[in-house]
Every structure is written in C-alpha cells, then in structure tokens.
mmCIF file of C-alpha atoms in Angstrom:
data_model
loop_
_atom_site.group_PDB
_atom_site.id
_atom_site.type_symbol
_atom_site.label_atom_id
_atom_site.label_comp_id
_atom_site.label_asym_id
_atom_site.label_seq_id
_atom_site.Cartn_x
_atom_site.Cartn_y
_atom_site.Cartn_z
ATOM 1 C CA MET A 566 2.140 36.255 -171.341
ATOM 2 C CA GLN A 567 5.243 38.428 -171.208
ATOM 3 C CA LYS A 568 5.946 38.996 -174.903
ATOM 4 C CA LEU A 569 3.494 38.524 -177.734
ATOM 5 C CA PHE A 570 4.100 38.801 -181.471
ATOM 6 C CA TYR A 571 1.177 39.716 -183.726
ATOM 7 C CA PRO A 572 1.154 40.298 -187.472
ATOM 8 C CA ALA A 573 -0.032 43.704 -188.591
ATOM 9 C CA ILE A 574 -0.797 44.899 -192.078
ATOM 10 C CA PHE A 575 0.781 48.215 -192.949
ATOM 11 C CA HIS A 576 -1.247 49.851 -195.722
ATOM 12 C CA LEU A 577 0.276 52.717 -197.682
ATOM 13 C CA ALA A 578 -1.831 55.821 -197.095
ATOM 14 C CA GLU A 579 -2.623 58.063 -200.059
ATOM 15 C CA GLU A 580 -1.557 61.147 -198.131
ATOM 16 C CA GLY A 581 1.693 59.497 -197.005
ATOM 17 C CA GLY A 582 2.576 57.256 -194.109
ATOM 18 C CA PHE A 583 0.674 54.130 -193.183
ATOM 19 C CA TRP A 584 -2.556 52.956 -191.658
ATOM 20 C CA ILE A 585 -2.330 49.707 -189.734
ATOM 21 C CA THR A 586 -4.751 46.855 -189.085
ATOM 22 C CA PHE A 587 -4.410 43.618 -187.136
ATOM 23 C CA PRO A 588 -6.049 40.541 -188.690
ATOM 24 C CA ASP A 589 -6.433 38.869 -185.274
ATOM 25 C CA LEU A 590 -7.826 41.941 -183.507
ATOM 26 C CA PRO A 591 -10.346 43.667 -185.794
ATOM 27 C CA GLU A 592 -10.939 46.485 -183.303
ATOM 28 C CA CYS A 593 -7.244 47.397 -183.367
ATOM 29 C CA MET A 594 -6.290 50.056 -185.939
ATOM 30 C CA THR A 595 -3.892 52.967 -185.976
ATOM 31 C CA GLN A 596 -1.755 55.070 -188.295
ATOM 32 C CA GLY A 597 1.681 56.652 -188.522
ATOM 33 C CA ASP A 598 3.491 59.283 -190.558
ATOM 34 C CA ASP A 599 6.417 57.009 -191.462
ATOM 35 C CA MET A 600 7.533 53.417 -190.776
ATOM 36 C CA GLN A 601 9.043 54.147 -187.352
ATOM 37 C CA HIS A 602 6.083 56.210 -186.171
ATOM 38 C CA ALA A 603 3.638 53.639 -187.564
ATOM 39 C CA TYR A 604 5.441 50.800 -185.769
ATOM 40 C CA GLU A 605 5.420 52.695 -182.447
ATOM 41 C CA MET A 606 1.725 53.481 -182.873
ATOM 42 C CA ALA A 607 1.046 49.822 -183.723
ATOM 43 C CA VAL A 608 2.737 48.697 -180.489
ATOM 44 C CA ASP A 609 0.586 51.106 -178.470
ATOM 45 C CA ALA A 610 -2.606 50.124 -180.290
ATOM 46 C CA LEU A 611 -1.850 46.427 -179.781
ATOM 47 C CA GLY A 612 -1.207 47.058 -176.087
ATOM 48 C CA LEU A 613 -4.484 48.896 -175.703
ATOM 49 C CA ALA A 614 -6.422 46.150 -177.499
ATOM 50 C CA ILE A 615 -4.866 43.323 -175.481
ATOM 51 C CA THR A 616 -5.169 45.031 -172.100
ATOM 52 C CA SER A 617 -8.767 46.022 -172.889
ATOM 53 C CA ARG A 618 -9.622 42.427 -173.767
ATOM 54 C CA LYS A 619 -7.862 41.208 -170.635
ATOM 55 C CA ARG A 620 -9.706 43.720 -168.429
ATOM 56 C CA GLU A 621 -13.064 42.768 -170.008
ATOM 57 C CA LYS A 622 -12.226 39.053 -169.603
ATOM 58 C CA GLN A 623 -12.481 38.551 -173.367
ATOM 59 C CA GLU A 624 -10.501 36.017 -175.321
ATOM 60 C CA ILE A 625 -7.047 37.061 -176.457
ATOM 61 C CA PRO A 626 -6.678 35.297 -179.803
ATOM 62 C CA ALA A 627 -3.573 33.406 -180.795
ATOM 63 C CA PRO A 628 -1.560 35.321 -183.369
ATOM 64 C CA SER A 629 -1.893 34.239 -186.985
ATOM 65 C CA GLN A 630 1.161 32.954 -188.782
ATOM 66 C CA PRO A 631 2.638 35.699 -190.996
ATOM 67 C CA TYR A 632 2.706 33.419 -194.039
ATOM 68 C CA GLU A 633 -1.070 32.943 -193.693
ATOM 69 C CA ILE A 634 -1.744 36.673 -194.082
ATOM 70 C CA GLU A 635 -2.855 37.725 -197.547
ATOM 71 C CA ILE A 636 -1.603 41.116 -198.596
ATOM 72 C CA SER A 637 -2.244 43.267 -201.621
ATOM 73 C CA THR A 638 -0.189 45.774 -203.545
ATOM 74 C CA GLY A 639 0.727 48.679 -201.282
ATOM 75 C CA GLU A 640 0.608 46.520 -198.150
ATOM 76 C CA CYS A 641 3.184 44.659 -196.102
ATOM 77 C CA CYS A 642 2.960 42.313 -193.144
ATOM 78 C CA VAL A 643 4.968 43.469 -190.127
ATOM 79 C CA ILE A 644 5.352 41.513 -186.892
ATOM 80 C CA ILE A 645 4.629 43.697 -183.880
ATOM 81 C CA GLU A 646 6.305 42.742 -180.606
ATOM 82 C CA PHE A 647 4.309 43.513 -177.484
ATOM 83 C CA ASP A 648 5.854 43.271 -174.012
ATOM 84 C CA MET A 649 3.017 43.201 -171.473
ATOM 85 C CA LEU A 650 5.212 43.966 -168.459
ATOM 86 C CA ALA A 651 6.928 46.931 -170.146
ATOM 87 C CA TYR A 652 3.548 48.249 -171.340
ATOM 88 C CA GLN A 653 2.056 48.012 -167.849
ATOM 89 C CA LYS A 654 5.065 49.772 -166.330
ATOM 90 C CA ARG A 655 4.771 52.553 -168.888
ATOM 91 C CA THR A 656 1.004 53.027 -168.719
ATOM 92 C CA ASN A 657 0.000 52.092 -165.170
ATOM 93 C CA SER A 658 2.253 53.429 -162.441
ATOM 94 C CA LYS A 659 -0.554 54.034 -159.940
ATOM 95 C CA ALA A 660 0.668 53.145 -156.458
ATOM 96 C CA VAL A 661 -1.385 50.940 -154.167
ATOM 97 C CA LYS A 662 -0.876 50.685 -150.434
ATOM 98 C CA LYS A 663 -0.030 47.267 -148.989
ATOM 99 C CA THR A 664 0.202 46.298 -145.346
ATOM 100 C CA LEU A 665 2.693 43.650 -144.349
ATOM 101 C CA THR A 666 4.333 42.242 -141.264
ATOM 102 C CA ILE A 667 7.984 41.455 -140.667
ATOM 103 C CA PRO A 668 9.895 40.474 -137.523
ATOM 104 C CA GLU A 669 10.667 43.428 -135.245
ATOM 105 C CA TRP A 670 14.443 42.800 -135.297
ATOM 106 C CA LEU A 671 14.424 42.885 -139.114
ATOM 107 C CA ASN A 672 12.481 46.145 -139.114
ATOM 108 C CA GLU A 673 14.966 47.758 -136.708
ATOM 109 C CA GLU A 674 17.992 46.605 -138.723
ATOM 110 C CA ALA A 675 16.476 47.796 -141.993
ATOM 111 C CA LEU A 676 15.578 51.185 -140.495
ATOM 112 C CA SER A 677 19.090 51.612 -139.097
ATOM 113 C CA LEU A 678 20.480 50.953 -142.588
ATOM 114 C CA GLY A 679 18.071 53.433 -144.186
ATOM 115 C CA ILE A 680 16.495 50.760 -146.404
ATOM 116 C CA ASN A 681 13.495 51.864 -148.440
ATOM 117 C CA PHE A 682 10.882 49.174 -147.747
ATOM 118 C CA SER A 683 8.730 50.011 -150.775
ATOM 119 C CA GLN A 684 11.685 49.849 -153.152
ATOM 120 C CA VAL A 685 12.874 46.499 -151.760
ATOM 121 C CA LEU A 686 9.372 45.013 -152.024
ATOM 122 C CA GLN A 687 8.946 46.283 -155.595
ATOM 123 C CA GLU A 688 12.308 44.872 -156.676
ATOM 124 C CA ALA A 689 11.570 41.492 -155.078
ATOM 125 C CA LEU A 690 8.090 41.334 -156.623
ATOM 126 C CA LEU A 691 9.486 42.210 -160.065
ATOM 127 C CA GLN A 692 12.022 39.392 -159.734
ATOM 128 C CA LYS A 693 9.255 36.928 -158.826
ATOM 129 C CA VAL A 694 6.954 38.142 -161.606
ATOM 130 C CA ASN A 695 9.728 37.958 -164.202
ATOM 131 C CA ALA A 696 10.704 34.470 -163.025
ATOM 132 C CA SER A 697 7.124 33.219 -163.388
ATOM 133 C CA LEU A 698 6.770 34.540 -166.952
#
C-alpha cells in the first residue's frame, strides 16, 4: 500500500474555493481556497482518514472508478494521489530506540570510519521497505 488513488468530488463553494468529499470515505471532508490549496488539503484529509482507519483496524475501501462517480453542476471529480510512506515520513518522525548486535570487528571498523549507525540502519530499512512495496 505505497500509493493509493481515490476520487474526490470538488464542490464549488458559494464564498469561493472548494469543499471536498470522498465517496469511498464518508468521514473524509475538507476545503480549500483555490484548486491548489483544495488539492493539498484533500491529500492531507485522505491521509488522515486512511491512517485513522488503519490504526483502528477498520477496512480501507477500494477506490471507486472515476467514471462511476455521479457529479452535478458546480462539481468535478478529481483523483487524489496518496503516498503512505511520504505521509508517514512527514507526519510521524518520532524516534524509537532499537537494540541490535553486530560483530565486534565490524563495530570497531565502523567507529574508526565515523559511521553513523542510526543513519545506516534507517537507510537500509528504507531500502527494504521500498523494495517490499
């Protein structure tokens, strides 16, 4: 579940801008002053809805097909791209401590080279995570 694409309905707001709903996620709504702002807000709202459902162990519905979405005058269907990994990096940078063991010779060599163990582990884990997605 690295990237998801959900249709959103952008409704013209009387006072200007847009208010946005997601047919597949009824709890997910937001608004924006113009198209760019509305799109950015829609990405954040979608991220919040999906991560909340994931945390609560609720079903994450499959996205509807855009051609199945009925729209009215003053509305348009916009596909919102959501990148779970990018969202998590941006919203959850809390560090957690991990204990690990490596051979003593490797530890001494790495220390002599000034290698940052945390950085190396993070980079390797990101490679593995990206490869599995």
